[in-house]
Amino acid sequence: MLATVVASITIPACSQDPDLLARVVPVDKKAKQLDTLALQNIREREEWNMPASVLYTDWDNNITHYKGSTLPETYNINLRGFHMPTPSRVITSNFGPRWGRQHKGLDIKVYIGDTIYAAFDGKVRVVDYEGKGYGNYVIIRHSNGLETYYAHMSKHLVRENQTVRAGQPIGLGGNTGRSTGSHLHFETRLCGVALNPCLFFDFRNQDVTGNNYFFRRSTMESESARATAARGK
């Protein structure tokens, strides 16, 4: 009799009972959804620990220009959730050749003490001073793959390894380093390679150029020239 009872308990499997299956399947779906959310949360935490880890192999606070990865042939750069680094609409110097050398960013007119803002969510990689170059500068790595540079500032307002949100104050405008007047030198780099900020930002209209920018290595120079013609000095 006992054997019969045990058998009656162990034999019915959910595969043999349609009603039981109907009750179990939604639970399985919920479990999978919870697993997916847990993995997503883990990925988000990892992304904050090292933004754009798919592109960058390491995190170094002591190297200004990252050199650890090869520039991809193509890459989709998400420009949503941006904040203009300054409300100034005046570009005083374009990206490209200048005075016999390459100017790696845009010079934007700001005054000493003007607030400078993070362009996207990210993590501060470098906070430093360079007397013969950037002066007081900050570099932020963002989850969209870009690193943004903010140079010649009078004061830093963030520290290395600090996570920041788009629009958070990171420094004050200034005239430090190799500078001939108060301005913000603003750079956008992908895997250490300087790209024209006019590809992404329209300072005149205080906006980005779109929700996304699809980078192509083969056309970056021609697209940069068109961007300068449309949005430059």
Tab-separated table of C-alpha atoms in Angstrom:
chain	number	residue	atom	x	y	z
A	1	MET	CA	0.000	0.000	0.000
A	2	LEU	CA	2.829	2.351	0.913
A	3	ALA	CA	4.562	1.595	-2.353
A	4	THR	CA	1.361	2.431	-4.172
A	5	VAL	CA	1.120	5.810	-2.382
A	6	VAL	CA	4.723	6.647	-3.146
A	7	ALA	CA	4.236	5.713	-6.718
A	8	SER	CA	1.159	7.905	-6.950
A	9	ILE	CA	3.168	10.848	-5.650
A	10	THR	CA	6.214	10.432	-7.866
A	11	ILE	CA	4.679	9.279	-11.089
A	12	PRO	CA	2.583	12.370	-12.029
A	13	ALA	CA	4.988	14.700	-13.814
A	14	CYS	CA	4.055	18.162	-15.091
A	15	SER	CA	4.541	16.770	-18.594
A	16	GLN	CA	1.612	14.443	-17.946
A	17	ASP	CA	-0.740	17.108	-16.530
A	18	PRO	CA	-1.871	19.918	-18.890
A	19	ASP	CA	-3.361	21.940	-16.024
A	20	LEU	CA	-0.127	21.737	-14.070
A	21	LEU	CA	1.831	22.722	-17.180
A	22	ALA	CA	-0.341	25.801	-17.598
A	23	ARG	CA	0.497	26.852	-14.053
A	24	VAL	CA	4.236	26.138	-14.315
A	25	VAL	CA	4.969	27.827	-17.691
A	26	PRO	CA	4.145	31.398	-16.533
A	27	VAL	CA	6.415	30.842	-13.526
A	28	ASP	CA	9.217	29.747	-15.867
A	29	LYS	CA	8.706	32.875	-17.989
A	30	LYS	CA	8.847	35.073	-14.891
A	31	ALA	CA	12.043	33.341	-13.774
A	32	LYS	CA	13.613	33.957	-17.182
A	33	GLN	CA	12.559	37.612	-17.026
A	34	LEU	CA	14.141	37.937	-13.589
A	35	ASP	CA	17.332	36.296	-14.876
A	36	THR	CA	17.390	38.717	-17.807
A	37	LEU	CA	16.926	41.707	-15.481
A	38	ALA	CA	19.675	40.423	-13.194
A	39	LEU	CA	22.078	40.069	-16.128
A	40	GLN	CA	21.120	43.528	-17.361
A	41	ASN	CA	21.833	44.994	-13.925
A	42	ILE	CA	25.212	43.238	-13.850
A	43	ARG	CA	26.071	44.606	-17.305
A	44	GLU	CA	25.030	48.115	-16.249
A	45	ARG	CA	27.206	47.932	-13.131
A	46	GLU	CA	30.123	46.703	-15.228
A	47	GLU	CA	29.525	49.511	-17.708
A	48	TRP	CA	29.710	52.093	-14.931
A	49	ASN	CA	32.905	50.466	-13.622
A	50	MET	CA	34.492	50.622	-17.071
A	51	PRO	CA	32.379	52.472	-19.662
A	52	ALA	CA	32.470	51.228	-23.286
A	53	SER	CA	34.330	48.077	-22.248
A	54	VAL	CA	33.489	46.554	-25.624
A	55	LEU	CA	35.945	49.051	-27.187
A	56	TYR	CA	38.521	49.645	-24.451
A	57	THR	CA	40.733	46.954	-23.003
A	58	ASP	CA	41.888	48.822	-19.906
A	59	TRP	CA	41.406	51.811	-17.631
A	60	ASP	CA	44.398	54.063	-16.959
A	61	ASN	CA	44.349	57.346	-15.046
A	62	ASN	CA	47.932	58.193	-15.994
A	63	ILE	CA	47.754	58.194	-19.809
A	64	THR	CA	46.154	61.163	-21.523
A	65	HIS	CA	45.557	59.641	-24.962
A	66	TYR	CA	44.334	56.068	-24.899
A	67	LYS	CA	46.307	53.728	-27.203
A	68	GLY	CA	45.129	50.268	-26.205
A	69	SER	CA	42.653	49.512	-28.996
A	70	THR	CA	42.408	49.808	-32.758
A	71	LEU	CA	39.855	52.218	-34.146
A	72	PRO	CA	36.924	50.113	-35.426
A	73	GLU	CA	35.962	50.181	-39.090
A	74	THR	CA	32.398	51.117	-38.134
A	75	TYR	CA	30.727	51.975	-34.849
A	76	ASN	CA	27.295	53.301	-33.936
A	77	ILE	CA	27.623	56.147	-31.398
A	78	ASN	CA	24.525	56.845	-29.332
A	79	LEU	CA	24.065	60.603	-28.845
A	80	ARG	CA	20.868	60.460	-26.775
A	81	GLY	CA	20.897	61.792	-23.239
A	82	PHE	CA	23.431	64.510	-24.082
A	83	HIS	CA	24.087	67.882	-22.480
A	84	MET	CA	25.998	70.655	-24.236
A	85	PRO	CA	29.341	71.216	-22.445
A	86	THR	CA	28.725	74.975	-22.496
A	87	PRO	CA	25.835	77.247	-23.504
A	88	SER	CA	28.263	79.259	-25.627
A	89	ARG	CA	27.453	79.212	-29.358
A	90	VAL	CA	30.740	80.736	-30.523
A	91	ILE	CA	33.455	78.517	-32.041
A	92	THR	CA	36.718	80.453	-32.249
A	93	SER	CA	38.876	77.726	-33.830
A	94	ASN	CA	37.925	74.676	-35.895
A	95	PHE	CA	39.076	71.090	-35.813
A	96	GLY	CA	41.859	70.358	-38.317
A	97	PRO	CA	45.060	71.996	-39.611
A	98	ARG	CA	46.096	75.138	-37.722
A	99	TRP	CA	49.435	76.928	-37.555
A	100	GLY	CA	51.251	74.021	-39.189
A	101	ARG	CA	49.861	71.339	-36.895
A	102	GLN	CA	46.616	69.453	-36.291
A	103	HIS	CA	44.136	71.067	-33.927
A	104	LYS	CA	42.467	68.039	-32.341
A	105	GLY	CA	39.311	69.727	-31.078
A	106	LEU	CA	37.140	72.822	-31.113
A	107	ASP	CA	37.858	76.046	-29.248
A	108	ILE	CA	34.645	77.475	-27.840
A	109	LYS	CA	34.456	80.931	-26.350
A	110	VAL	CA	33.855	80.905	-22.613
A	111	TYR	CA	34.874	83.280	-19.854
A	112	ILE	CA	36.857	82.559	-16.718
A	113	GLY	CA	34.492	81.054	-14.161
A	114	ASP	CA	31.839	79.865	-16.646
A	115	THR	CA	30.499	76.418	-15.744
A	116	ILE	CA	31.588	73.506	-17.940
A	117	TYR	CA	29.337	70.428	-18.055
A	118	ALA	CA	29.743	66.712	-18.805
A	119	ALA	CA	28.450	65.981	-22.302
A	120	PHE	CA	27.152	62.469	-21.515
A	121	ASP	CA	26.916	60.069	-18.600
A	122	GLY	CA	30.285	58.524	-17.918
A	123	LYS	CA	33.274	58.062	-15.660
A	124	VAL	CA	36.148	60.495	-15.146
A	125	ARG	CA	39.380	58.912	-16.322
A	126	VAL	CA	41.872	61.804	-16.022
A	127	VAL	CA	41.985	64.996	-13.962
A	128	ASP	CA	45.312	66.753	-14.448
A	129	TYR	CA	47.279	69.888	-15.281
A	130	GLU	CA	49.557	70.327	-18.319
A	131	GLY	CA	51.425	73.624	-18.316
A	132	LYS	CA	52.513	73.572	-21.975
A	133	GLY	CA	49.268	72.161	-23.337
A	134	TYR	CA	45.826	71.525	-21.921
A	135	GLY	CA	46.259	73.447	-18.661
A	136	ASN	CA	43.652	72.183	-16.205
A	137	TYR	CA	41.830	69.421	-18.025
A	138	VAL	CA	39.368	66.569	-17.508
A	139	ILE	CA	38.810	63.444	-19.610
A	140	ILE	CA	35.567	61.468	-19.322
A	141	ARG	CA	34.917	58.068	-20.861
A	142	HIS	CA	31.290	57.504	-21.871
A	143	SER	CA	29.234	54.367	-22.417
A	144	ASN	CA	28.622	55.390	-26.046
A	145	GLY	CA	32.322	54.834	-26.811
A	146	LEU	CA	33.489	58.433	-26.881
A	147	GLU	CA	35.980	60.075	-24.561
A	148	THR	CA	35.465	63.820	-24.156
A	149	TYR	CA	38.227	66.270	-23.214
A	150	TYR	CA	37.688	69.635	-21.491
A	151	ALA	CA	40.824	71.792	-21.380
A	152	HIS	CA	42.212	75.197	-20.271
A	153	MET	CA	39.828	75.330	-17.319
A	154	SER	CA	40.497	77.466	-14.268
A	155	LYS	CA	39.300	74.805	-11.836
A	156	HIS	CA	38.422	71.095	-11.659
A	157	LEU	CA	35.121	70.142	-10.026
A	158	VAL	CA	35.443	66.348	-10.287
A	159	ARG	CA	37.959	63.668	-9.335
A	160	GLU	CA	39.360	60.649	-11.144
A	161	ASN	CA	37.171	57.514	-11.178
A	162	GLN	CA	34.085	59.538	-10.303
A	163	THR	CA	30.892	58.654	-12.161
A	164	VAL	CA	29.133	61.668	-13.612
A	165	ARG	CA	25.818	62.377	-15.291
A	166	ALA	CA	25.242	64.378	-18.448
A	167	GLY	CA	24.945	68.038	-17.462
A	168	GLN	CA	26.892	67.677	-14.219
A	169	PRO	CA	29.392	70.538	-13.631
A	170	ILE	CA	32.935	69.240	-14.072
A	171	GLY	CA	34.982	72.453	-14.112
A	172	LEU	CA	35.109	76.208	-14.654
A	173	GLY	CA	36.158	78.043	-17.792
A	174	GLY	CA	39.657	79.463	-17.822
A	175	ASN	CA	42.852	80.380	-19.636
A	176	THR	CA	45.369	77.861	-18.277
A	177	GLY	CA	48.091	76.016	-20.166
A	178	ARG	CA	48.947	76.856	-23.782
A	179	SER	CA	46.157	79.338	-24.323
A	180	THR	CA	45.916	82.863	-25.716
A	181	GLY	CA	42.601	83.780	-24.144
A	182	SER	CA	39.830	82.269	-22.055
A	183	HIS	CA	38.106	79.434	-23.922
A	184	LEU	CA	37.142	75.783	-23.684
A	185	HIS	CA	39.158	73.374	-25.796
A	186	PHE	CA	36.759	70.459	-26.387
A	187	GLU	CA	37.748	67.142	-27.921
A	188	THR	CA	35.869	63.968	-28.824
A	189	ARG	CA	37.951	60.813	-29.241
A	190	LEU	CA	37.129	57.225	-30.137
A	191	CYS	CA	39.731	54.645	-29.034
A	192	GLY	CA	42.187	57.516	-28.606
A	193	VAL	CA	41.687	58.924	-32.126
A	194	ALA	CA	40.491	62.541	-32.260
A	195	LEU	CA	37.261	63.013	-34.224
A	196	ASN	CA	35.736	66.347	-35.173
A	197	PRO	CA	33.265	67.368	-32.435
A	198	CYS	CA	31.166	68.959	-35.190
A	199	LEU	CA	30.257	65.411	-36.238
A	200	PHE	CA	28.288	65.117	-33.007
A	201	PHE	CA	27.604	68.614	-31.653
A	202	ASP	CA	26.020	71.708	-33.176
A	203	PHE	CA	27.075	74.515	-30.859
A	204	ARG	CA	25.276	77.168	-32.868
A	205	ASN	CA	21.939	75.417	-32.250
A	206	GLN	CA	22.920	73.907	-28.891
A	207	ASP	CA	22.006	70.423	-30.046
A	208	VAL	CA	23.472	67.122	-31.218
A	209	THR	CA	23.453	66.169	-34.883
A	210	GLY	CA	21.014	63.284	-34.347
A	211	ASN	CA	20.037	60.474	-32.000
A	212	ASN	CA	22.979	58.462	-33.308
A	213	TYR	CA	26.087	58.967	-35.377
A	214	PHE	CA	27.242	56.010	-37.440
A	215	PHE	CA	31.026	56.226	-37.623
A	216	ARG	CA	32.804	54.877	-40.705
A	217	ARG	CA	36.577	54.839	-40.663
A	218	SER	CA	36.740	54.973	-44.465
A	219	THR	CA	34.823	58.264	-44.677
A	220	MET	CA	35.796	60.036	-41.453
A	221	GLU	CA	37.917	62.724	-43.158
A	222	SER	CA	35.340	63.663	-45.785
A	223	GLU	CA	32.533	63.670	-43.217
A	224	SER	CA	34.649	65.807	-40.899
A	225	ALA	CA	35.151	68.397	-43.651
A	226	ARG	CA	31.408	68.517	-44.329
A	227	ALA	CA	30.660	68.850	-40.620
A	228	THR	CA	33.062	71.795	-40.288
A	229	ALA	CA	31.504	73.492	-43.320
A	230	ALA	CA	28.044	73.086	-41.779
A	231	ARG	CA	28.764	73.808	-38.107
A	232	GLY	CA	32.256	75.250	-37.753
A	233	LYS	CA	33.620	78.704	-37.126
